[in-house]
Short mmCIF file of N, CA and C in Angstrom, two decimals:
data_model
loop_
_atom_site.label_atom_id
_atom_site.label_comp_id
_atom_site.label_asym_id
_atom_site.label_seq_id
_atom_site.Cartn_x
_atom_site.Cartn_y
_atom_site.Cartn_z
N MET O 1 -32.57 -1.06 -7.08
CA MET O 1 -32.33 -0.79 -5.68
C MET O 1 -33.46 -1.43 -4.87
N VAL O 2 -33.06 -2.15 -3.85
CA VAL O 2 -34.02 -2.85 -3.01
C VAL O 2 -34.43 -1.98 -1.83
N ALA O 3 -33.46 -1.37 -1.17
CA ALA O 3 -33.75 -0.57 0.02
C ALA O 3 -32.62 0.42 0.26
N ILE O 4 -32.90 1.39 1.14
CA ILE O 4 -31.90 2.35 1.56
C ILE O 4 -31.71 2.20 3.06
N LEU O 5 -30.47 1.99 3.48
CA LEU O 5 -30.17 1.95 4.90
C LEU O 5 -29.95 3.37 5.37
N ARG O 6 -30.65 3.77 6.39
CA ARG O 6 -30.57 5.15 6.86
C ARG O 6 -29.91 5.20 8.22
N CYS O 7 -29.42 6.38 8.56
CA CYS O 7 -28.80 6.55 9.87
C CYS O 7 -29.88 6.55 10.96
N LYS O 8 -29.43 6.41 12.20
CA LYS O 8 -30.36 6.29 13.32
C LYS O 8 -31.22 7.54 13.47
N TRP O 9 -30.62 8.71 13.27
CA TRP O 9 -31.37 9.96 13.44
C TRP O 9 -32.49 10.07 12.41
N CYS O 10 -32.19 9.71 11.17
CA CYS O 10 -33.19 9.83 10.10
C CYS O 10 -34.21 8.70 10.12
N SER O 11 -33.93 7.61 10.80
CA SER O 11 -34.91 6.52 10.85
C SER O 11 -36.12 6.90 11.68
N TYR O 12 -35.96 7.83 12.59
CA TYR O 12 -37.10 8.30 13.40
C TYR O 12 -37.94 9.33 12.66
N ARG O 13 -37.44 9.87 11.56
CA ARG O 13 -38.16 10.89 10.79
C ARG O 13 -38.29 10.41 9.34
N PRO O 14 -39.21 9.49 9.07
CA PRO O 14 -39.32 8.93 7.72
C PRO O 14 -39.77 9.94 6.67
N HIS O 15 -40.38 11.03 7.07
CA HIS O 15 -40.83 12.02 6.09
C HIS O 15 -39.68 12.90 5.58
N LEU O 16 -38.53 12.89 6.27
CA LEU O 16 -37.36 13.64 5.83
C LEU O 16 -36.41 12.71 5.07
N SER O 17 -35.74 13.26 4.09
CA SER O 17 -34.78 12.44 3.35
C SER O 17 -33.45 12.40 4.11
N CYS O 18 -32.79 11.26 4.06
CA CYS O 18 -31.50 11.08 4.71
C CYS O 18 -30.41 11.38 3.70
N ASN O 19 -29.62 12.41 3.95
CA ASN O 19 -28.53 12.74 3.05
C ASN O 19 -27.18 12.70 3.76
N HIS O 20 -27.09 11.96 4.84
CA HIS O 20 -25.84 11.81 5.56
C HIS O 20 -24.95 10.79 4.84
N ASN O 21 -23.65 10.82 5.16
CA ASN O 21 -22.74 9.87 4.53
C ASN O 21 -22.86 8.47 5.09
N THR O 22 -23.70 8.27 6.10
CA THR O 22 -23.92 6.93 6.66
C THR O 22 -25.00 6.17 5.90
N ARG O 23 -25.61 6.80 4.94
CA ARG O 23 -26.66 6.17 4.15
C ARG O 23 -26.05 5.12 3.23
N GLY O 24 -26.73 3.99 3.07
CA GLY O 24 -26.24 2.94 2.19
C GLY O 24 -27.37 2.38 1.34
N PHE O 25 -27.03 1.85 0.20
CA PHE O 25 -28.02 1.31 -0.72
C PHE O 25 -27.86 -0.20 -0.81
N LEU O 26 -28.97 -0.91 -0.75
CA LEU O 26 -28.98 -2.35 -0.96
C LEU O 26 -29.39 -2.60 -2.40
N LEU O 27 -28.55 -3.30 -3.13
CA LEU O 27 -28.81 -3.55 -4.55
C LEU O 27 -29.03 -5.03 -4.78
N ARG O 28 -29.72 -5.35 -5.86
CA ARG O 28 -29.98 -6.74 -6.22
C ARG O 28 -28.80 -7.30 -7.01
N VAL O 29 -28.25 -8.40 -6.54
CA VAL O 29 -27.09 -9.00 -7.17
C VAL O 29 -27.46 -9.61 -8.52
N ASP O 30 -28.67 -10.17 -8.62
CA ASP O 30 -29.07 -10.82 -9.87
C ASP O 30 -29.25 -9.83 -11.02
N LEU O 31 -29.40 -8.55 -10.74
CA LEU O 31 -29.55 -7.53 -11.78
C LEU O 31 -28.22 -6.84 -12.11
N ALA O 32 -27.16 -7.20 -11.43
CA ALA O 32 -25.86 -6.55 -11.65
C ALA O 32 -25.28 -6.98 -12.99
N LYS O 33 -24.60 -6.05 -13.64
CA LYS O 33 -23.95 -6.35 -14.91
C LYS O 33 -22.57 -6.93 -14.63
N PRO O 34 -22.07 -7.79 -15.52
CA PRO O 34 -20.72 -8.34 -15.30
C PRO O 34 -19.66 -7.26 -15.43
N LYS O 35 -18.54 -7.49 -14.76
CA LYS O 35 -17.43 -6.55 -14.79
C LYS O 35 -16.85 -6.45 -16.19
N ARG O 36 -16.56 -5.25 -16.61
CA ARG O 36 -15.99 -5.03 -17.94
C ARG O 36 -14.53 -5.47 -17.94
N ILE O 37 -14.14 -6.18 -18.97
CA ILE O 37 -12.76 -6.67 -19.09
C ILE O 37 -11.90 -5.55 -19.66
N PRO O 38 -10.78 -5.21 -18.98
CA PRO O 38 -9.94 -4.11 -19.47
C PRO O 38 -9.19 -4.52 -20.74
N THR O 39 -8.86 -3.52 -21.54
CA THR O 39 -8.09 -3.76 -22.76
C THR O 39 -6.62 -3.96 -22.41
N ILE O 40 -5.85 -4.40 -23.38
CA ILE O 40 -4.42 -4.61 -23.16
C ILE O 40 -3.73 -3.29 -22.82
N ALA O 41 -4.13 -2.21 -23.48
CA ALA O 41 -3.53 -0.90 -23.20
C ALA O 41 -3.83 -0.44 -21.77
N GLN O 42 -5.04 -0.71 -21.29
CA GLN O 42 -5.39 -0.35 -19.91
C GLN O 42 -4.58 -1.18 -18.92
N GLU O 43 -4.39 -2.46 -19.21
CA GLU O 43 -3.60 -3.30 -18.33
C GLU O 43 -2.14 -2.85 -18.30
N ARG O 44 -1.60 -2.46 -19.45
CA ARG O 44 -0.23 -1.94 -19.49
C ARG O 44 -0.09 -0.66 -18.69
N ALA O 45 -1.09 0.23 -18.81
CA ALA O 45 -1.05 1.49 -18.07
C ALA O 45 -1.11 1.24 -16.57
N LEU O 46 -1.96 0.31 -16.13
CA LEU O 46 -2.03 -0.02 -14.71
C LEU O 46 -0.73 -0.66 -14.22
N GLU O 47 -0.13 -1.50 -15.05
CA GLU O 47 1.14 -2.13 -14.67
C GLU O 47 2.24 -1.08 -14.54
N ARG O 48 2.29 -0.12 -15.43
CA ARG O 48 3.30 0.95 -15.33
C ARG O 48 3.08 1.79 -14.07
N ALA O 49 1.81 2.06 -13.76
CA ALA O 49 1.52 2.85 -12.56
C ALA O 49 1.93 2.09 -11.30
N MET O 50 1.64 0.80 -11.25
CA MET O 50 2.04 0.01 -10.08
C MET O 50 3.56 -0.13 -10.00
N ALA O 51 4.22 -0.25 -11.15
CA ALA O 51 5.68 -0.32 -11.15
C ALA O 51 6.29 0.97 -10.61
N ALA O 52 5.68 2.09 -10.93
CA ALA O 52 6.18 3.37 -10.42
C ALA O 52 5.99 3.47 -8.91
N ARG O 53 4.93 2.89 -8.37
CA ARG O 53 4.68 2.95 -6.92
C ARG O 53 5.52 1.94 -6.14
N GLN O 54 5.94 0.85 -6.81
CA GLN O 54 6.62 -0.23 -6.10
C GLN O 54 8.13 -0.25 -6.31
N THR O 55 8.65 0.52 -7.25
CA THR O 55 10.09 0.52 -7.54
C THR O 55 10.72 1.78 -6.97
N PHE O 56 11.88 1.61 -6.34
CA PHE O 56 12.59 2.74 -5.78
C PHE O 56 13.86 2.98 -6.58
N GLY O 57 14.14 4.22 -6.89
CA GLY O 57 15.24 4.57 -7.76
C GLY O 57 16.61 4.33 -7.17
N ALA O 58 16.77 4.45 -5.85
CA ALA O 58 18.08 4.31 -5.25
C ALA O 58 18.63 2.90 -5.41
N CYS O 59 17.82 1.89 -5.13
CA CYS O 59 18.29 0.50 -5.22
C CYS O 59 17.75 -0.20 -6.46
N GLY O 60 16.69 0.30 -7.06
CA GLY O 60 16.15 -0.28 -8.27
C GLY O 60 15.36 -1.56 -8.07
N ARG O 61 15.02 -1.88 -6.82
CA ARG O 61 14.25 -3.09 -6.54
C ARG O 61 12.76 -2.79 -6.62
N ARG O 62 11.99 -3.72 -7.18
CA ARG O 62 10.54 -3.59 -7.23
C ARG O 62 9.94 -4.53 -6.21
N PHE O 63 9.28 -3.94 -5.21
CA PHE O 63 8.68 -4.72 -4.14
C PHE O 63 7.28 -5.16 -4.54
N TYR O 64 6.77 -6.20 -3.87
CA TYR O 64 5.44 -6.72 -4.16
C TYR O 64 4.35 -5.86 -3.53
N ILE O 65 4.70 -4.98 -2.61
CA ILE O 65 3.73 -4.08 -1.98
C ILE O 65 4.17 -2.64 -2.24
N CYS O 66 3.24 -1.72 -2.11
CA CYS O 66 3.57 -0.31 -2.24
C CYS O 66 4.12 0.16 -0.89
N LEU O 67 5.35 0.60 -0.88
CA LEU O 67 5.97 1.03 0.36
C LEU O 67 5.72 2.52 0.60
N SER O 68 6.06 2.95 1.78
CA SER O 68 5.78 4.31 2.22
C SER O 68 6.54 5.34 1.39
N LYS O 69 5.84 6.35 0.94
CA LYS O 69 6.48 7.47 0.24
C LYS O 69 7.07 8.46 1.24
N LYS O 70 6.73 8.27 2.52
CA LYS O 70 7.27 9.15 3.55
C LYS O 70 8.78 8.97 3.68
N LEU O 71 9.24 7.72 3.53
CA LEU O 71 10.67 7.44 3.59
C LEU O 71 11.37 7.85 2.30
N GLY O 72 10.73 7.60 1.17
CA GLY O 72 11.33 7.93 -0.10
C GLY O 72 12.23 6.85 -0.66
N CYS O 73 12.43 5.77 0.11
CA CYS O 73 13.26 4.66 -0.34
C CYS O 73 12.86 3.43 0.48
N CYS O 74 13.48 2.30 0.17
CA CYS O 74 13.19 1.09 0.93
C CYS O 74 13.91 1.16 2.28
N LEU O 75 13.56 0.25 3.19
CA LEU O 75 14.14 0.27 4.53
C LEU O 75 15.65 0.03 4.52
N GLU O 76 16.11 -0.82 3.62
CA GLU O 76 17.54 -1.11 3.57
C GLU O 76 18.33 0.12 3.15
N CYS O 77 17.81 0.87 2.20
CA CYS O 77 18.49 2.10 1.78
C CYS O 77 18.35 3.20 2.84
N PHE O 78 17.27 3.18 3.61
CA PHE O 78 17.01 4.22 4.59
C PHE O 78 17.88 4.07 5.83
N ASP O 79 17.84 2.88 6.47
CA ASP O 79 18.59 2.73 7.71
C ASP O 79 19.41 1.45 7.79
N GLY O 80 19.52 0.71 6.68
CA GLY O 80 20.35 -0.48 6.68
C GLY O 80 19.66 -1.74 7.15
N THR O 81 18.35 -1.68 7.45
CA THR O 81 17.62 -2.87 7.86
C THR O 81 17.58 -3.85 6.69
N PRO O 82 18.02 -5.10 6.89
CA PRO O 82 18.03 -6.05 5.77
C PRO O 82 16.61 -6.34 5.28
N VAL O 83 16.47 -6.42 3.97
CA VAL O 83 15.18 -6.68 3.35
C VAL O 83 15.08 -8.15 2.99
N ASP O 84 13.94 -8.76 3.27
CA ASP O 84 13.72 -10.16 2.92
C ASP O 84 13.72 -10.32 1.41
N PRO O 85 14.54 -11.19 0.85
CA PRO O 85 14.59 -11.34 -0.61
C PRO O 85 13.28 -11.80 -1.23
N SER O 86 12.39 -12.41 -0.44
CA SER O 86 11.10 -12.84 -0.99
C SER O 86 10.09 -11.70 -1.07
N SER O 87 10.45 -10.50 -0.59
CA SER O 87 9.52 -9.38 -0.61
C SER O 87 9.65 -8.50 -1.84
N TYR O 88 10.60 -8.82 -2.72
CA TYR O 88 10.76 -8.04 -3.94
C TYR O 88 11.11 -8.94 -5.10
N ALA O 89 10.89 -8.43 -6.30
CA ALA O 89 11.18 -9.19 -7.52
C ALA O 89 12.62 -8.91 -7.92
N ALA O 90 13.34 -9.97 -8.22
CA ALA O 90 14.72 -9.82 -8.67
C ALA O 90 14.71 -9.21 -10.06
N SER O 91 15.39 -8.13 -10.24
CA SER O 91 15.39 -7.41 -11.51
C SER O 91 16.46 -7.99 -12.43
N THR O 92 16.01 -8.65 -13.52
CA THR O 92 16.94 -9.16 -14.52
C THR O 92 16.85 -8.33 -15.78
N ALA O 93 15.91 -7.41 -15.85
CA ALA O 93 15.73 -6.57 -17.03
C ALA O 93 16.63 -5.35 -16.94
N SER O 94 16.70 -4.62 -18.03
CA SER O 94 17.50 -3.41 -18.04
C SER O 94 16.84 -2.33 -17.19
N ALA O 95 17.55 -1.26 -16.96
CA ALA O 95 17.05 -0.19 -16.10
C ALA O 95 15.84 0.50 -16.72
N SER O 96 15.70 0.48 -18.03
CA SER O 96 14.58 1.16 -18.68
C SER O 96 13.33 0.31 -18.73
N HIS O 97 13.45 -1.02 -18.45
CA HIS O 97 12.28 -1.89 -18.53
C HIS O 97 12.22 -2.76 -17.29
N ARG O 98 11.37 -2.37 -16.30
CA ARG O 98 11.28 -3.12 -15.06
C ARG O 98 9.87 -3.63 -14.81
N LEU O 99 9.04 -3.80 -15.82
CA LEU O 99 7.70 -4.31 -15.64
C LEU O 99 7.75 -5.81 -15.39
N THR O 100 6.92 -6.31 -14.45
CA THR O 100 6.94 -7.73 -14.15
C THR O 100 6.01 -8.51 -15.04
N ALA O 101 5.04 -7.89 -15.66
CA ALA O 101 4.09 -8.61 -16.50
C ALA O 101 4.52 -8.63 -17.93
#
């Protein structure tokens, strides 16, 4: 750790410790460890989790973004708004296997 960025109130009182959520730490990049490479099982688990967030059961389309859970379905199923075909992956797999990777 190189330095601690403190909030304005605590910068006037150096003898007190700053424990506010505005505090930040400056770290040295040259001492950072490289990112750990995930295993195949971890990548599969992440892919399944993303597939669950991006696929809607009513139409079975998997979108490239995570859509709102407030609606519970895609816009086309909700109110008939046409969906751009480039915004989702065309599903050629069976209903039990919709992973894109």
